[in-house]
XYZ file of C-alpha atoms in Angstrom:
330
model
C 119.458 152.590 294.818
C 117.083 154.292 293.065
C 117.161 158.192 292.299
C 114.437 159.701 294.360
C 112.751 162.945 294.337
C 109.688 164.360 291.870
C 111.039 163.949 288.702
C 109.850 163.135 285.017
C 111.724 162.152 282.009
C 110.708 163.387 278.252
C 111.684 162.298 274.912
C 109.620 164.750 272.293
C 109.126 163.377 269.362
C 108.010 166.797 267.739
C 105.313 165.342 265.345
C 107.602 162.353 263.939
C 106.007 159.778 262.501
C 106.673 156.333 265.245
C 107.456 153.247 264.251
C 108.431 150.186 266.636
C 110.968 147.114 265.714
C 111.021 144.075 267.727
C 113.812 142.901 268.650
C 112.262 140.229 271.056
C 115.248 140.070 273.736
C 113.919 138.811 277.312
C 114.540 141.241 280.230
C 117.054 139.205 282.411
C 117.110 139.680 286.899
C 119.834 138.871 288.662
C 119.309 136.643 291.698
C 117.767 139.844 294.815
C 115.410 140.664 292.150
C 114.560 137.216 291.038
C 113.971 136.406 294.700
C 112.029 139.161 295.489
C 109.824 138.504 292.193
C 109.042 134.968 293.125
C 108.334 136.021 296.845
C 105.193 137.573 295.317
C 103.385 134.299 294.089
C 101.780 136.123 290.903
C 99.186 134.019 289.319
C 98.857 135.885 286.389
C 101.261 136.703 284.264
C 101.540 138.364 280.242
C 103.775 139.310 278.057
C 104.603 143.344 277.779
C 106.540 145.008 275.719
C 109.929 146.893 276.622
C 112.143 149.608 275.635
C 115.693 148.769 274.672
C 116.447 152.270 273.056
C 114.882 155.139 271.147
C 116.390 156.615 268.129
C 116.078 159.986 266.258
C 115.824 160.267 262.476
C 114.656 164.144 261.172
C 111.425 162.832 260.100
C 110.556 159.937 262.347
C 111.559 158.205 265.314
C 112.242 154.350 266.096
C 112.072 152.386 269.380
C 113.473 148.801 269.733
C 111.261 146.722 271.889
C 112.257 143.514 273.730
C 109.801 141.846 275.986
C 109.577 141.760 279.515
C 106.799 138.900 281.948
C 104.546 141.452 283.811
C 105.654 139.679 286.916
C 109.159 141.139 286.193
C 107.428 144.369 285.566
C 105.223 143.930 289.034
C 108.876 143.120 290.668
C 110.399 145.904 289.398
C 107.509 148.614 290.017
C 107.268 147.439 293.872
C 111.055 147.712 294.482
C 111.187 151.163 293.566
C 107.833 151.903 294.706
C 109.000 150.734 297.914
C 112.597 152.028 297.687
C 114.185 149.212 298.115
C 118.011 148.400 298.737
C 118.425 145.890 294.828
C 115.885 149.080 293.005
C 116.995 149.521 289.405
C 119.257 152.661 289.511
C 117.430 154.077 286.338
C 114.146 154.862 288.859
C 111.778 153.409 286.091
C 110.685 149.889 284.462
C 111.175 149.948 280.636
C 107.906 148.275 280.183
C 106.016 150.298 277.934
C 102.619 151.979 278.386
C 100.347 153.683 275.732
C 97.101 155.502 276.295
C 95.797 159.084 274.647
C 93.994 162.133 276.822
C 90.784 162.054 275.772
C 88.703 165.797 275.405
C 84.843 165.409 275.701
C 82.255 166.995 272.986
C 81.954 169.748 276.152
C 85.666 170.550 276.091
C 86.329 168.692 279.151
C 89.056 166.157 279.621
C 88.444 162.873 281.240
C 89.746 161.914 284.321
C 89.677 158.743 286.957
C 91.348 159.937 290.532
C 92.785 156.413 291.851
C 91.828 155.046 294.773
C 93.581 154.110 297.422
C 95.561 150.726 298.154
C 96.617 150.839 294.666
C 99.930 152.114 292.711
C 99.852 155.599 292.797
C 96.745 155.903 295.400
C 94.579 159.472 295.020
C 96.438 160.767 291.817
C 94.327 161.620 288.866
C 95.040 159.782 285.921
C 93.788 160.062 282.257
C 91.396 157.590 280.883
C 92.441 155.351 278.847
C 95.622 154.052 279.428
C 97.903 150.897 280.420
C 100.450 148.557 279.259
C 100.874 146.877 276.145
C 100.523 143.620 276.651
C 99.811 140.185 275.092
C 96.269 140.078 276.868
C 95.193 142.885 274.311
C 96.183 140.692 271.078
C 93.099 139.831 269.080
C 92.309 137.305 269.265
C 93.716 136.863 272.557
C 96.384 133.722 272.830
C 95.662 131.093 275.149
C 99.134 131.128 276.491
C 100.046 134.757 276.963
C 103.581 133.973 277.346
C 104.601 131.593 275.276
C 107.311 132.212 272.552
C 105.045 132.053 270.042
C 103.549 134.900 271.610
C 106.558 136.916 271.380
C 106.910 136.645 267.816
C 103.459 137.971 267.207
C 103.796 141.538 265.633
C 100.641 143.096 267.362
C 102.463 142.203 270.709
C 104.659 145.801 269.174
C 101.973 147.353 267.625
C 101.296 150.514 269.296
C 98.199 151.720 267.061
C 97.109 148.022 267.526
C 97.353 148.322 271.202
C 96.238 151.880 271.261
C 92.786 150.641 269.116
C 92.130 148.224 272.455
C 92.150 151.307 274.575
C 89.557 152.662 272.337
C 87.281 149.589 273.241
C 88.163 150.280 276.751
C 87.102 153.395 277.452
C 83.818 153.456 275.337
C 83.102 150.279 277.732
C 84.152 152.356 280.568
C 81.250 154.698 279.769
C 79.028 152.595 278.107
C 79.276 153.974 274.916
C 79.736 153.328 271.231
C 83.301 152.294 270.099
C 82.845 154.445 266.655
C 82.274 157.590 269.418
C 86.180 157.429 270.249
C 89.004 158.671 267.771
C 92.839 159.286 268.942
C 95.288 160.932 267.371
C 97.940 158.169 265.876
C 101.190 160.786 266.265
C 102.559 160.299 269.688
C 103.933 162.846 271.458
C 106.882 161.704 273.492
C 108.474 158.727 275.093
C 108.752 159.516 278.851
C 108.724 157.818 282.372
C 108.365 159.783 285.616
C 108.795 159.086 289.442
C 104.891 158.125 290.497
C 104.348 155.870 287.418
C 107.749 154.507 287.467
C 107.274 153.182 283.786
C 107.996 154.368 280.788
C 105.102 155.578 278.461
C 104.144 156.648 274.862
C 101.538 159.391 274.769
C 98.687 161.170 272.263
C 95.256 162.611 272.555
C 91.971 161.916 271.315
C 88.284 162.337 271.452
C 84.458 161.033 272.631
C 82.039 162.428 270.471
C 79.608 163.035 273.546
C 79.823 165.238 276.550
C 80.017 164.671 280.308
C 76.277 164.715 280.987
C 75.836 161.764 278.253
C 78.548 159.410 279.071
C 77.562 160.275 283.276
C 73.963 158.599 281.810
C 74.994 156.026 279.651
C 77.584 154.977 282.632
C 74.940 154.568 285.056
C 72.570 152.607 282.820
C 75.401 150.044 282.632
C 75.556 149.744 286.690
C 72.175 149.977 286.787
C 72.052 147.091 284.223
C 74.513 145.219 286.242
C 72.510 145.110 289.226
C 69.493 144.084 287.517
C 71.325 141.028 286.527
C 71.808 140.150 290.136
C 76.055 141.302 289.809
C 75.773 143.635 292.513
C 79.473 143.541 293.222
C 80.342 144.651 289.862
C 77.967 147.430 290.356
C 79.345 148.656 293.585
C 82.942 148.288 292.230
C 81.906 150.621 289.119
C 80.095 152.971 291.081
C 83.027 152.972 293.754
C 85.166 154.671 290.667
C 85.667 158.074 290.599
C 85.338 159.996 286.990
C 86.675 163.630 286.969
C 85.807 166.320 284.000
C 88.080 168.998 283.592
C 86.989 171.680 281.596
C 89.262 173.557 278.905
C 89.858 176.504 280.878
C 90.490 174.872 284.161
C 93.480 173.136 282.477
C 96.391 175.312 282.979
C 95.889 176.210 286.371
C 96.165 172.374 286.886
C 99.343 172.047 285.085
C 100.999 174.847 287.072
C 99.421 173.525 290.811
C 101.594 170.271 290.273
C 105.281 171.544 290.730
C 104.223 172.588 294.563
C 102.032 169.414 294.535
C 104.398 167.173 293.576
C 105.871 166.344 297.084
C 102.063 166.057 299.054
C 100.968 162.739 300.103
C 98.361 162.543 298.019
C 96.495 159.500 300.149
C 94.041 161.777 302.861
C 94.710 164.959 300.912
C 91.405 166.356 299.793
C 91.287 169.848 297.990
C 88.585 172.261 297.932
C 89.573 173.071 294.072
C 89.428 170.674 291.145
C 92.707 172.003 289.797
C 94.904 171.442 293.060
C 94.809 167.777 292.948
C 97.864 166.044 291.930
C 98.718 163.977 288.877
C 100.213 161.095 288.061
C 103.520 162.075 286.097
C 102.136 160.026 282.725
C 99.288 162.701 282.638
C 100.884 165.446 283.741
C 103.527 165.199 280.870
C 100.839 164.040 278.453
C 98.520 167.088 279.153
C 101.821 169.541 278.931
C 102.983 168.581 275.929
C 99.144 167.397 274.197
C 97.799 170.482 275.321
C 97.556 172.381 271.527
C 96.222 169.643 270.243
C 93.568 168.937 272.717
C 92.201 172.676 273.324
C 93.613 174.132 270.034
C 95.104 176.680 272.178
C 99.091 177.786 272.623
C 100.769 176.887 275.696
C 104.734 177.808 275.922
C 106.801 174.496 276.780
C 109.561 176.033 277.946
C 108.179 178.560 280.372
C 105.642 175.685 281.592
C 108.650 173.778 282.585
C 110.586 176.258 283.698
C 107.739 176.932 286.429
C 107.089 173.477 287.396
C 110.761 172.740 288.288
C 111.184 175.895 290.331
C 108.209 174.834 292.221
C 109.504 171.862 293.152
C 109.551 169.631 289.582
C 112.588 168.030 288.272
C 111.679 167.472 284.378
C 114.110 166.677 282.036
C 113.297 167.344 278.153
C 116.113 165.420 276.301
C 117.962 166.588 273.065
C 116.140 164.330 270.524
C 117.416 165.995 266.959
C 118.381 164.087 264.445
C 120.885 161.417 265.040
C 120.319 161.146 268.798
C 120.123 157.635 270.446
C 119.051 156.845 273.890
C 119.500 153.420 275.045
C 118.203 151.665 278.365
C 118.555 148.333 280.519
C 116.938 144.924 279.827
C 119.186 143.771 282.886
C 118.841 144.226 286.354
């Protein structure tokens, strides 16, 4: 069984320099999994990327990346999500998710809050952010799982990947791809108990403020419903953008140790800052936080806090030398 509880893993890279190596070993399930995989009748199905360990050099770091089907990653999510009985003991999928916090020209930090009947329903979560995958090669294969597929070197490219997130959030907000930079040095490898994934993190910037990209997002539903897709529209509208500003910041960092045991689905705050996070934020914001608001904020003590209030983060040894390894079977 799975370990339970509100916990998050981190692996701080402490400005290394990333790079990934392919190794292109399959994930493998033995036969409750399998069964329970097949039981969902996925139609779709890509290639993503997985972590088979994470090494430590003074200077830069390396992570060897075999490839898990995102049905196997959609199996593995929902057994732990769900708790049940065959649930990788580890508490996480290896599959490997990139994205970058991204700080508004008002000093604001972008935000969707999930809604609910999804993974993770009524967290907020930063924008952008998401697996790597095959379906974000350019150009895009026709068979997304092929083996040809997993040969492809952008399948492991994590600025690659990262530079597709970049598309997707300027088309979130209807707004020029040039307007979006992130910051290539990653921050950590980590994986938490609400994501149940593991996940690269960075920051970056949209070179407009909250007002603008409100506008420019409601020209493009507005646009949508001229052209007679009123169910896009409605589905756009239905999403819910939050804008945190600078200063706001740290009192949501410090709300989510007490937070992180509330059902989050029905719980609806007076306050901005006492709504809970997913873990992938949460960790993200922590340890981005400098380089997003330019300001100091002590990682120790920050932790320190959070687990006393009801956190269990782990920050790993990662000096030189160190090698952590994890699963491709289960």
């Amino acid at each position: 069984m799975a370990r339970q509880g509100a916990w998050i893993d981190v692996y701080p890279l402490n400005g290394r320099n990333l790079s990934t190596v392919p190794t292109r070993n399959k994930a493998s399930f033995g036969k409750e999994l399998s069964d329970y995989m097949n039981s969902l009748n996925m139609s779709f199905n890509s290639l993503v990327p997985s972590v088979e360990s994470i090494i430590f050099g003074r200077t830069n770091g390396v992570i060897k990346l075999g490839t898990m089907q995102y049905r196997e990653v959609k199996a593995l999510t929902d057994s732990l999500a769900k708790k049940l009985p065959f649930a990788p003991e580890l508490g996480f999928n290896p599959a490997l998710s990139v994205g970058f916090l991204t700080a508004t020209k008002d000093s604001k930090v972008v935000f969707q809050r999930r809604p609910e009947g999804v993974h993770c329903p009524r967290t907020l979560i930063h924008e952008p952010c998401g697996y790597m995958s095959s379906g974000y090669i350019e150009p895009r294969p026709k068979d997304l799982v092929s083996d040809e597929v997993i040969e492809n070197p952008r399948l492991y490219d994590v600025q690659a990947q990262l530079n597709r997130r970049k598309k997707e959030i300027a088309g979130t907000f209807n707004a020029p791809v040039e307007s979006v930079s992130y910051n290539h040095v990653q921050d950590f490898l980590g994986a938490g108990w609400r994501t149940v994934e593991a996940y690269l993190s960075s920051v970056g910037k949209i070179n407009m403020t909250e007002k603008g990209l409100r506008v420019t997002r409601e020209e493009m539903i507005k646009s949508l419903e001229m052209q007679g897709k009123q169910k896009e529209a409605d589905k756009e509208r239905g999403v819910e953008h939050l804008f945190v500003p600078f200063e706001q910041l740290k009192n949501l960092i410090f709300a989510q140790g007490k937070l992180s045991n509330i059902n989050p689905v029905g719980y609806e705050p007076a306050n901005l800052t006492d709504l809970p996070m997913l873990d992938e934020s949460l960790s993200g914001l922590i340890w981005g936080y400098e380089k997003l608001t330019g300001q100091k904020l002590d990682l120790n003590e920050t932790v320190e806090r959070l687990n006393r209030d009801g956190l269990s983060i782990k920050v790993y040894d990662t000096s030189a030398g160190r090698e952590y390894k994890f699963p491709a079977k289960f």
